[in-house]
Amino acid sequence: MSQTIEMIDPVTGEIIDQQQIAEQLLAQAKEQGVSLVGPGGLLGGLTKTVLETALDAEMTEHLGYEKHASSNGENARNGTRSKTVLTEVGAVEIDVPRDRDGSFQPKIVRKRQRRLDGIDEIVLSLTARGLTTGEVAAHFDDVYGASVSKDTISKITDKVIEEMTEWQNRPLDRVYPVVFIDAIVVKVRDGQVRNKPFYVAVGVTTAGERDILGIWAGDGGEGAKFWLGVLTEIKNRGVEDVCIVVCDGLKGLPESITTTWELAVVQTCIIHLIRNTFRFASRKYWDQIARDLRPVYTAPTEAAAKARFEEFAEKWCTMYPAIRKLWENAWTEFIPFLDYDVEIRRIICSTNAIESLNARYRRAVRARGHFPNDAAALKCLYLVTRSLDPTGRGRARWVTRWKPALNAFAITFEGRIN
């Protein structure tokens, strides 16, 4: 939750009633027919006043004497020059003070700076929501009445590339109780527009915090060989052990996982398995199939799960034989979590671990349609990652939800996550 910073009156020493001041300003603006935002608006005028006052204070500190006082050195004030800067309330024209020898280097609005830093964050936020450079430019024109070129917007977003490279190569924790891995499909124009997988790995730390380990652009179909390279990179960044890796049923993936971490348990993502089951059945039966499948993945033991699946198969697999084959192929990687505490089961079955993240990625990707290259797609996905949970409330909820499961992990995998 944002907090209002208290300001003290330098004369009386009392706390300034900012609410009262705001009400007075709004009343005066309304009386004089001045709008709140836009050119000539109240907020623009206040921003101009604040910036010019700050610049004057910087000049006073630079020269060592107050405005309108006599100069005590060779350098002195030398008028002002007009400059238009883009702010969060629109374009504002300010008068920047000058000095005689040109040595003044303002900090609040730097030389050649044409927009305040908050504008860059707005551009990055809009881009993270999938808007194209043209759409962001149109947004600034519509909302702020300011002209910002597509080239400028592109340069602003390019500033995060170095940050993204550092993030992608940062050291990771020694051990993660759970790592979820998945791939999303993104349309990339590589000669022609085609679907490309982008790989995502999400770890849960021993403190119960979500840690997005990285995003990787694939080289074609989603393959176990590529995943082996991704997992090896994660290991080389410091991850010595993972207790459970939750993944889809990609052929060869379990071998890639156990090659990287010998003691890791490979667990088929129950959500993926159920979703793939629906692919083989008519939509009108989905609700019934979902109800009949629930006793299978909530069974107390493997034997009970097998019995419940035979009951399910007797009802549905004559009509849809591909469903039986799907579950039989995934059975070895499906059953491990049946041996675990109910808290661990609940976490593994939860859609929130990686599905909510993928939903944010897909929303941004769909808004863009397709990307000119892999780098542009990675930049968009990183901007989404960067903008997640700005208030920190999601992190707090995540940690609270994971605490019971982590206690169960500490018992089940004794000595490995402590």
Tab-separated table of C-alpha atoms in Angstrom:
chain	number	residue	atom	x	y	z
A	1	MET	CA	0.000	0.000	0.000
A	2	SER	CA	1.372	3.425	-0.961
A	3	GLN	CA	2.025	5.873	1.865
A	4	THR	CA	1.782	9.654	1.824
A	5	ILE	CA	5.047	11.315	2.828
A	6	GLU	CA	4.526	13.832	5.641
A	7	MET	CA	5.897	17.331	5.009
A	8	ILE	CA	6.818	19.807	7.764
A	9	ASP	CA	6.222	23.549	7.511
A	10	PRO	CA	9.741	25.051	7.944
A	11	VAL	CA	8.334	28.127	9.715
A	12	THR	CA	5.787	26.681	12.157
A	13	GLY	CA	7.230	23.175	12.432
A	14	GLU	CA	3.744	21.721	11.987
A	15	ILE	CA	2.784	18.909	9.619
A	16	ILE	CA	1.333	20.326	6.395
A	17	ASP	CA	-2.225	19.207	5.668
A	18	GLN	CA	-1.725	18.008	2.088
A	19	GLN	CA	-5.393	17.044	1.734
A	20	GLN	CA	-6.459	20.584	2.567
A	21	ILE	CA	-3.975	22.074	0.107
A	22	ALA	CA	-5.181	19.730	-2.643
A	23	GLU	CA	-8.805	20.669	-1.997
A	24	GLN	CA	-7.935	24.372	-2.140
A	25	LEU	CA	-6.078	23.961	-5.437
A	26	LEU	CA	-8.935	21.958	-6.968
A	27	ALA	CA	-11.466	24.550	-5.849
A	28	GLN	CA	-9.403	27.373	-7.385
A	29	ALA	CA	-8.938	25.439	-10.617
A	30	LYS	CA	-12.666	24.763	-10.858
A	31	GLU	CA	-13.486	28.427	-10.157
A	32	GLN	CA	-11.065	29.592	-12.856
A	33	GLY	CA	-12.148	26.927	-15.355
A	34	VAL	CA	-8.759	25.195	-15.374
A	35	SER	CA	-8.734	21.464	-16.203
A	36	LEU	CA	-6.944	18.963	-13.984
A	37	VAL	CA	-4.794	17.387	-16.731
A	38	GLY	CA	-3.785	18.237	-20.280
A	39	PRO	CA	-2.028	21.333	-21.668
A	40	GLY	CA	-2.419	24.245	-19.259
A	41	GLY	CA	-3.934	21.923	-16.650
A	42	LEU	CA	-3.511	22.149	-12.893
A	43	LEU	CA	-1.180	19.148	-12.593
A	44	GLY	CA	0.984	20.390	-15.461
A	45	GLY	CA	1.294	23.797	-13.781
A	46	LEU	CA	2.223	22.231	-10.447
A	47	THR	CA	4.790	19.980	-12.132
A	48	LYS	CA	6.318	23.001	-13.885
A	49	THR	CA	6.543	24.901	-10.589
A	50	VAL	CA	8.101	21.988	-8.708
A	51	LEU	CA	10.677	21.255	-11.432
A	52	GLU	CA	11.686	24.894	-11.846
A	53	THR	CA	11.969	25.365	-8.064
A	54	ALA	CA	14.180	22.269	-7.833
A	55	LEU	CA	16.344	23.474	-10.724
A	56	ASP	CA	16.739	26.892	-9.079
A	57	ALA	CA	17.807	25.181	-5.849
A	58	GLU	CA	20.384	23.148	-7.787
A	59	MET	CA	21.721	26.328	-9.397
A	60	THR	CA	21.982	28.013	-5.990
A	61	GLU	CA	23.992	25.070	-4.662
A	62	HIS	CA	26.176	25.100	-7.796
A	63	LEU	CA	26.986	28.835	-7.593
A	64	GLY	CA	26.995	29.224	-3.825
A	65	TYR	CA	24.669	32.224	-3.616
A	66	GLU	CA	20.905	32.752	-3.520
A	67	LYS	CA	18.864	33.948	-6.463
A	68	HIS	CA	18.769	37.786	-6.743
A	69	ALA	CA	21.819	38.043	-4.448
A	70	SER	CA	25.192	39.335	-5.604
A	71	SER	CA	27.587	36.836	-7.117
A	72	ASN	CA	30.562	35.940	-4.944
A	73	GLY	CA	32.675	34.566	-7.778
A	74	GLU	CA	33.393	34.762	-11.499
A	75	ASN	CA	30.474	32.496	-12.454
A	76	ALA	CA	26.902	33.806	-12.183
A	77	ARG	CA	23.330	33.187	-13.321
A	78	ASN	CA	22.749	33.866	-16.981
A	79	GLY	CA	18.969	33.765	-17.527
A	80	THR	CA	17.028	30.680	-18.563
A	81	ARG	CA	16.243	28.616	-21.613
A	82	SER	CA	12.910	26.993	-22.392
A	83	LYS	CA	12.648	23.232	-22.650
A	84	THR	CA	9.714	20.848	-23.032
A	85	VAL	CA	9.844	17.603	-21.071
A	86	LEU	CA	7.409	14.718	-21.135
A	87	THR	CA	6.088	13.899	-17.657
A	88	GLU	CA	3.446	11.562	-16.244
A	89	VAL	CA	0.905	14.408	-16.535
A	90	GLY	CA	1.808	15.313	-20.117
A	91	ALA	CA	4.238	17.614	-21.892
A	92	VAL	CA	5.414	20.469	-19.639
A	93	GLU	CA	7.426	23.501	-20.759
A	94	ILE	CA	9.954	24.556	-18.141
A	95	ASP	CA	12.545	27.320	-17.841
A	96	VAL	CA	15.953	25.844	-17.076
A	97	PRO	CA	18.427	28.240	-15.415
A	98	ARG	CA	21.798	28.823	-17.084
A	99	ASP	CA	25.143	29.960	-15.724
A	100	ARG	CA	27.703	32.160	-17.387
A	101	ASP	CA	30.474	29.593	-17.952
A	102	GLY	CA	28.114	26.711	-18.840
A	103	SER	CA	29.339	24.417	-16.057
A	104	PHE	CA	25.872	23.834	-14.502
A	105	GLN	CA	24.856	20.163	-14.779
A	106	PRO	CA	21.253	19.810	-13.460
A	107	LYS	CA	20.246	16.464	-11.954
A	108	ILE	CA	16.460	16.708	-11.638
A	109	VAL	CA	16.159	17.285	-15.412
A	110	ARG	CA	19.488	16.514	-17.037
A	111	LYS	CA	20.888	18.223	-20.109
A	112	ARG	CA	19.316	16.832	-23.301
A	113	GLN	CA	16.810	14.876	-21.197
A	114	ARG	CA	13.375	15.119	-22.820
A	115	ARG	CA	11.322	12.903	-20.514
A	116	LEU	CA	11.259	12.178	-16.798
A	117	ASP	CA	12.258	8.692	-15.630
A	118	GLY	CA	8.654	7.830	-14.732
A	119	ILE	CA	7.766	7.969	-18.439
A	120	ASP	CA	10.186	5.124	-19.177
A	121	GLU	CA	8.419	2.981	-16.581
A	122	ILE	CA	5.050	3.756	-18.202
A	123	VAL	CA	6.431	2.677	-21.604
A	124	LEU	CA	7.832	-0.548	-20.128
A	125	SER	CA	4.548	-1.262	-18.338
A	126	LEU	CA	2.487	-0.748	-21.510
A	127	THR	CA	4.880	-2.914	-23.521
A	128	ALA	CA	4.646	-5.647	-20.879
A	129	ARG	CA	0.896	-5.696	-21.531
A	130	GLY	CA	1.559	-6.510	-25.168
A	131	LEU	CA	1.147	-3.086	-26.804
A	132	THR	CA	3.225	-2.473	-29.919
A	133	THR	CA	5.477	0.579	-30.267
A	134	GLY	CA	2.829	2.192	-32.484
A	135	GLU	CA	0.092	1.554	-29.931
A	136	VAL	CA	2.230	2.994	-27.109
A	137	ALA	CA	2.902	6.096	-29.237
A	138	ALA	CA	-0.836	6.464	-29.889
A	139	HIS	CA	-1.511	6.090	-26.147
A	140	PHE	CA	0.804	9.013	-25.322
A	141	ASP	CA	-0.814	11.125	-28.020
A	142	ASP	CA	-4.355	10.338	-26.796
A	143	VAL	CA	-3.734	10.557	-23.040
A	144	TYR	CA	-0.936	13.111	-22.700
A	145	GLY	CA	-1.209	15.045	-25.950
A	146	ALA	CA	2.487	14.329	-26.482
A	147	SER	CA	4.263	13.068	-29.571
A	148	VAL	CA	6.639	10.177	-28.898
A	149	SER	CA	8.143	8.376	-31.880
A	150	LYS	CA	8.079	4.619	-32.264
A	151	ASP	CA	11.875	4.714	-32.497
A	152	THR	CA	12.096	6.437	-29.084
A	153	ILE	CA	9.767	3.849	-27.529
A	154	SER	CA	11.843	1.037	-28.993
A	155	LYS	CA	15.029	2.588	-27.541
A	156	ILE	CA	13.379	2.838	-24.110
A	157	THR	CA	12.469	-0.865	-24.128
A	158	ASP	CA	15.924	-1.790	-25.424
A	159	LYS	CA	17.353	-0.385	-22.175
A	160	VAL	CA	16.165	-3.545	-20.377
A	161	ILE	CA	18.183	-5.897	-22.621
A	162	GLU	CA	21.329	-5.562	-20.500
A	163	GLU	CA	19.232	-5.972	-17.359
A	164	MET	CA	17.586	-9.064	-18.880
A	165	THR	CA	20.989	-10.595	-19.730
A	166	GLU	CA	22.181	-10.134	-16.135
A	167	TRP	CA	18.923	-11.620	-14.817
A	168	GLN	CA	19.171	-14.627	-17.140
A	169	ASN	CA	22.732	-15.375	-15.950
A	170	ARG	CA	22.385	-14.605	-12.231
A	171	PRO	CA	23.468	-17.238	-9.673
A	172	LEU	CA	20.637	-19.408	-8.317
A	173	ASP	CA	19.993	-21.148	-4.994
A	174	ARG	CA	21.760	-24.409	-4.205
A	175	VAL	CA	18.531	-26.388	-3.836
A	176	TYR	CA	14.876	-25.999	-4.852
A	177	PRO	CA	12.177	-28.243	-3.350
A	178	VAL	CA	10.153	-27.972	-6.582
A	179	VAL	CA	10.851	-26.760	-10.097
A	180	PHE	CA	8.023	-26.399	-12.631
A	181	ILE	CA	9.023	-26.438	-16.299
A	182	ASP	CA	6.846	-25.699	-19.294
A	183	ALA	CA	6.898	-24.122	-22.738
A	184	ILE	CA	4.616	-21.575	-24.367
A	185	VAL	CA	4.200	-21.147	-28.112
A	186	VAL	CA	4.982	-17.739	-29.624
A	187	LYS	CA	4.583	-16.661	-33.248
A	188	VAL	CA	7.895	-15.376	-34.641
A	189	ARG	CA	8.515	-14.051	-38.152
A	190	ASP	CA	11.577	-15.960	-39.311
A	191	GLY	CA	11.282	-15.589	-43.076
A	192	GLN	CA	7.676	-16.554	-42.509
A	193	VAL	CA	5.565	-16.483	-39.369
A	194	ARG	CA	5.851	-19.772	-37.497
A	195	ASN	CA	5.229	-21.120	-34.018
A	196	LYS	CA	8.264	-21.369	-31.744
A	197	PRO	CA	8.430	-22.702	-28.181
A	198	PHE	CA	9.807	-20.483	-25.429
A	199	TYR	CA	10.853	-22.418	-22.353
A	200	VAL	CA	10.110	-21.273	-18.800
A	201	ALA	CA	11.373	-22.689	-15.500
A	202	VAL	CA	9.916	-21.660	-12.138
A	203	GLY	CA	11.487	-22.753	-8.877
A	204	VAL	CA	10.137	-22.610	-5.344
A	205	THR	CA	12.831	-21.667	-2.841
A	206	THR	CA	13.286	-23.185	0.602
A	207	ALA	CA	11.737	-19.961	1.963
A	208	GLY	CA	8.571	-20.601	-0.076
A	209	GLU	CA	9.186	-17.821	-2.612
A	210	ARG	CA	8.603	-18.139	-6.336
A	211	ASP	CA	11.764	-17.706	-8.402
A	212	ILE	CA	11.477	-17.535	-12.195
A	213	LEU	CA	14.775	-19.163	-13.157
A	214	GLY	CA	14.819	-18.060	-16.778
A	215	ILE	CA	13.224	-17.887	-20.225
A	216	TRP	CA	14.791	-19.523	-23.263
A	217	ALA	CA	13.957	-19.292	-26.972
A	218	GLY	CA	13.615	-22.755	-28.519
A	219	ASP	CA	15.066	-23.906	-31.813
A	220	GLY	CA	12.008	-25.709	-33.188
A	221	GLY	CA	9.655	-28.239	-31.655
A	222	GLU	CA	9.580	-28.658	-27.876
A	223	GLY	CA	12.255	-31.350	-27.459
A	224	ALA	CA	13.803	-33.220	-24.551
A	225	LYS	CA	17.262	-32.532	-26.015
A	226	PHE	CA	16.734	-28.769	-25.779
A	227	TRP	CA	15.359	-29.164	-22.249
A	228	LEU	CA	18.554	-31.003	-21.286
A	229	GLY	CA	20.544	-27.941	-22.344
A	230	VAL	CA	18.237	-25.659	-20.320
A	231	LEU	CA	18.432	-27.847	-17.211
A	232	THR	CA	22.217	-28.110	-17.516
A	233	GLU	CA	22.451	-24.314	-17.659
A	234	ILE	CA	20.309	-24.054	-14.527
A	235	LYS	CA	22.591	-26.567	-12.773
A	236	ASN	CA	25.693	-24.618	-13.870
A	237	ARG	CA	24.205	-21.499	-12.270
A	238	GLY	CA	24.402	-23.176	-8.879
A	239	VAL	CA	21.406	-25.512	-8.530
A	240	GLU	CA	22.890	-28.698	-7.094
A	241	ASP	CA	19.648	-30.473	-6.178
A	242	VAL	CA	15.933	-30.416	-6.983
A	243	CYS	CA	13.515	-32.657	-5.075
A	244	ILE	CA	10.627	-32.730	-7.568
A	245	VAL	CA	10.463	-31.516	-11.159
A	246	VAL	CA	6.903	-31.037	-12.414
A	247	CYS	CA	6.566	-31.201	-16.195
A	248	ASP	CA	4.306	-32.344	-19.004
A	249	GLY	CA	4.519	-35.785	-20.582
A	250	LEU	CA	7.117	-34.962	-23.234
A	251	LYS	CA	8.911	-38.101	-24.407
A	252	GLY	CA	12.506	-38.266	-23.190
A	253	LEU	CA	12.090	-35.424	-20.683
A	254	PRO	CA	12.298	-37.644	-17.537
A	255	GLU	CA	15.704	-38.917	-18.704
A	256	SER	CA	16.899	-35.322	-19.272
A	257	ILE	CA	15.826	-34.399	-15.734
A	258	THR	CA	17.427	-37.376	-13.973
A	259	THR	CA	20.603	-36.907	-16.026
A	260	THR	CA	20.846	-33.388	-14.582
A	261	TRP	CA	19.755	-34.160	-11.011
A	262	GLU	CA	20.085	-37.865	-10.223
A	263	LEU	CA	17.841	-37.789	-7.123
A	264	ALA	CA	15.056	-35.661	-8.643
A	265	VAL	CA	11.563	-37.149	-8.750
A	266	VAL	CA	9.882	-36.545	-12.113
A	267	GLN	CA	6.219	-35.713	-11.642
A	268	THR	CA	3.801	-35.353	-14.540
A	269	CYS	CA	1.794	-32.167	-14.180
A	270	ILE	CA	-1.703	-33.351	-13.285
A	271	ILE	CA	-3.269	-30.295	-14.900
A	272	HIS	CA	-1.520	-31.036	-18.210
A	273	LEU	CA	-2.576	-34.686	-18.013
A	274	ILE	CA	-6.237	-33.807	-17.399
A	275	ARG	CA	-6.168	-31.155	-20.109
A	276	ASN	CA	-4.693	-33.616	-22.617
A	277	THR	CA	-7.409	-36.108	-21.643
A	278	PHE	CA	-10.068	-33.607	-22.711
A	279	ARG	CA	-8.447	-33.311	-26.141
A	280	PHE	CA	-9.598	-36.848	-26.987
A	281	ALA	CA	-13.192	-36.415	-25.809
A	282	SER	CA	-16.231	-34.475	-26.953
A	283	ARG	CA	-16.668	-31.198	-25.077
A	284	LYS	CA	-20.153	-32.204	-23.900
A	285	TYR	CA	-18.562	-34.963	-21.743
A	286	TRP	CA	-15.795	-32.863	-20.178
A	287	ASP	CA	-17.620	-32.204	-16.893
A	288	GLN	CA	-18.438	-35.892	-16.450
A	289	ILE	CA	-14.885	-36.966	-17.329
A	290	ALA	CA	-13.441	-34.447	-14.865
A	291	ARG	CA	-15.661	-35.837	-12.068
A	292	ASP	CA	-14.761	-39.446	-12.913
A	293	LEU	CA	-11.023	-38.677	-13.063
A	294	ARG	CA	-10.892	-36.994	-9.662
A	295	PRO	CA	-10.933	-40.301	-7.672
A	296	VAL	CA	-7.890	-41.408	-9.693
A	297	TYR	CA	-5.551	-38.536	-8.775
A	298	THR	CA	-6.915	-38.152	-5.223
A	299	ALA	CA	-6.547	-41.871	-4.385
A	300	PRO	CA	-4.617	-42.639	-1.181
A	301	THR	CA	-2.316	-45.236	-2.803
A	302	GLU	CA	-1.105	-46.362	-6.217
A	303	ALA	CA	-3.207	-49.550	-5.972
A	304	ALA	CA	-6.322	-47.519	-5.246
A	305	ALA	CA	-5.505	-45.141	-8.099
A	306	LYS	CA	-5.101	-48.105	-10.464
A	307	ALA	CA	-8.480	-49.518	-9.389
A	308	ARG	CA	-10.182	-46.159	-9.828
A	309	PHE	CA	-8.612	-45.758	-13.269
A	310	GLU	CA	-9.896	-49.165	-14.386
A	311	GLU	CA	-13.384	-48.054	-13.349
A	312	PHE	CA	-12.880	-44.843	-15.323
A	313	ALA	CA	-11.548	-46.756	-18.357
A	314	GLU	CA	-14.451	-49.181	-18.329
A	315	LYS	CA	-16.829	-46.251	-18.675
A	316	TRP	CA	-14.933	-44.016	-21.117
A	317	CYS	CA	-12.065	-45.795	-22.880
A	318	THR	CA	-14.254	-47.961	-25.122
A	319	MET	CA	-15.516	-44.724	-26.635
A	320	TYR	CA	-12.141	-42.957	-26.401
A	321	PRO	CA	-9.312	-45.565	-26.423
A	322	ALA	CA	-6.641	-42.868	-26.845
A	323	ILE	CA	-7.339	-41.733	-23.260
A	324	ARG	CA	-6.239	-45.132	-21.883
A	325	LYS	CA	-3.020	-45.000	-23.903
A	326	LEU	CA	-2.340	-41.432	-22.708
A	327	TRP	CA	-2.649	-42.364	-19.023
A	328	GLU	CA	-0.762	-45.646	-19.355
A	329	ASN	CA	2.173	-43.864	-21.033
A	330	ALA	CA	2.210	-41.235	-18.262
A	331	TRP	CA	1.560	-43.611	-15.351
A	332	THR	CA	5.178	-43.965	-14.200
A	333	GLU	CA	5.556	-40.177	-13.892
A	334	PHE	CA	1.987	-39.735	-12.594
A	335	ILE	CA	2.115	-41.939	-9.492
A	336	PRO	CA	5.070	-40.530	-7.456
A	337	PHE	CA	3.026	-37.819	-5.750
A	338	LEU	CA	0.572	-40.466	-4.401
A	339	ASP	CA	3.263	-41.347	-1.849
A	340	TYR	CA	3.399	-37.802	-0.498
A	341	ASP	CA	1.690	-35.788	2.195
A	342	VAL	CA	-1.613	-34.169	1.209
A	343	GLU	CA	0.032	-30.715	1.353
A	344	ILE	CA	2.598	-31.713	-1.275
A	345	ARG	CA	-0.144	-33.226	-3.425
A	346	ARG	CA	-2.181	-30.033	-3.217
A	347	ILE	CA	0.756	-27.941	-4.391
A	348	ILE	CA	1.646	-30.253	-7.282
A	349	CYS	CA	-1.970	-30.329	-8.472
A	350	SER	CA	-2.351	-26.568	-8.172
A	351	THR	CA	-2.674	-24.565	-11.378
A	352	ASN	CA	-1.260	-21.438	-9.743
A	353	ALA	CA	2.389	-22.482	-9.738
A	354	ILE	CA	3.101	-21.883	-13.405
A	355	GLU	CA	-0.286	-21.605	-15.111
A	356	SER	CA	-0.948	-18.091	-13.769
A	357	LEU	CA	2.458	-17.011	-15.065
A	358	ASN	CA	1.836	-18.576	-18.466
A	359	ALA	CA	-1.550	-16.833	-18.637
A	360	ARG	CA	0.205	-13.460	-18.239
A	361	TYR	CA	2.743	-14.396	-20.914
A	362	ARG	CA	0.062	-15.572	-23.347
A	363	ARG	CA	-2.008	-12.419	-22.860
A	364	ALA	CA	0.951	-10.218	-23.811
A	365	VAL	CA	1.916	-12.471	-26.721
A	366	ARG	CA	-1.637	-12.586	-28.133
A	367	ALA	CA	-1.873	-8.788	-27.978
A	368	ARG	CA	1.231	-8.515	-30.179
A	369	GLY	CA	0.181	-11.183	-32.682
A	370	HIS	CA	3.728	-12.071	-33.735
A	371	PHE	CA	7.296	-10.833	-33.226
A	372	PRO	CA	9.968	-9.940	-35.798
A	373	ASN	CA	12.586	-12.166	-34.103
A	374	ASP	CA	13.408	-14.190	-30.981
A	375	ALA	CA	15.025	-11.197	-29.246
A	376	ALA	CA	11.832	-9.133	-29.491
A	377	ALA	CA	9.757	-12.002	-28.094
A	378	LEU	CA	12.200	-12.572	-25.217
A	379	LYS	CA	12.169	-8.855	-24.406
A	380	CYS	CA	8.365	-8.876	-24.219
A	381	LEU	CA	8.301	-11.973	-21.980
A	382	TYR	CA	10.970	-10.475	-19.710
A	383	LEU	CA	9.019	-7.221	-19.401
A	384	VAL	CA	6.008	-9.263	-18.274
A	385	THR	CA	8.224	-11.050	-15.729
A	386	ARG	CA	9.606	-7.721	-14.556
A	387	SER	CA	6.136	-6.263	-14.017
A	388	LEU	CA	4.770	-9.165	-11.937
A	389	ASP	CA	3.439	-8.425	-8.452
A	390	PRO	CA	4.377	-4.719	-8.153
A	391	THR	CA	2.844	-4.411	-4.662
A	392	GLY	CA	4.404	-7.576	-3.203
A	393	ARG	CA	1.017	-8.908	-2.050
A	394	GLY	CA	1.204	-11.879	-4.407
A	395	ARG	CA	4.588	-12.842	-2.956
A	396	ALA	CA	3.176	-12.733	0.571
A	397	ARG	CA	0.216	-14.940	-0.428
A	398	TRP	CA	2.542	-17.337	-2.246
A	399	VAL	CA	4.809	-17.777	0.797
A	400	THR	CA	1.828	-18.309	3.117
A	401	ARG	CA	0.354	-20.940	0.786
A	402	TRP	CA	3.654	-22.821	0.481
A	403	LYS	CA	4.612	-23.006	4.179
A	404	PRO	CA	2.580	-26.180	4.990
A	405	ALA	CA	4.000	-27.920	1.901
A	406	LEU	CA	7.587	-26.945	2.772
A	407	ASN	CA	7.204	-28.520	6.201
A	408	ALA	CA	6.080	-31.725	4.479
A	409	PHE	CA	9.050	-31.478	2.070
A	410	ALA	CA	11.474	-31.117	4.988
A	411	ILE	CA	10.207	-34.453	6.386
A	412	THR	CA	9.861	-36.315	3.079
A	413	PHE	CA	13.223	-35.177	1.706
A	414	GLU	CA	15.046	-35.038	5.028
A	415	GLY	CA	18.514	-33.560	4.833
A	416	ARG	CA	18.156	-32.280	1.262
A	417	ILE	CA	16.456	-28.904	1.680
A	418	ASN	CA	17.778	-27.831	5.080
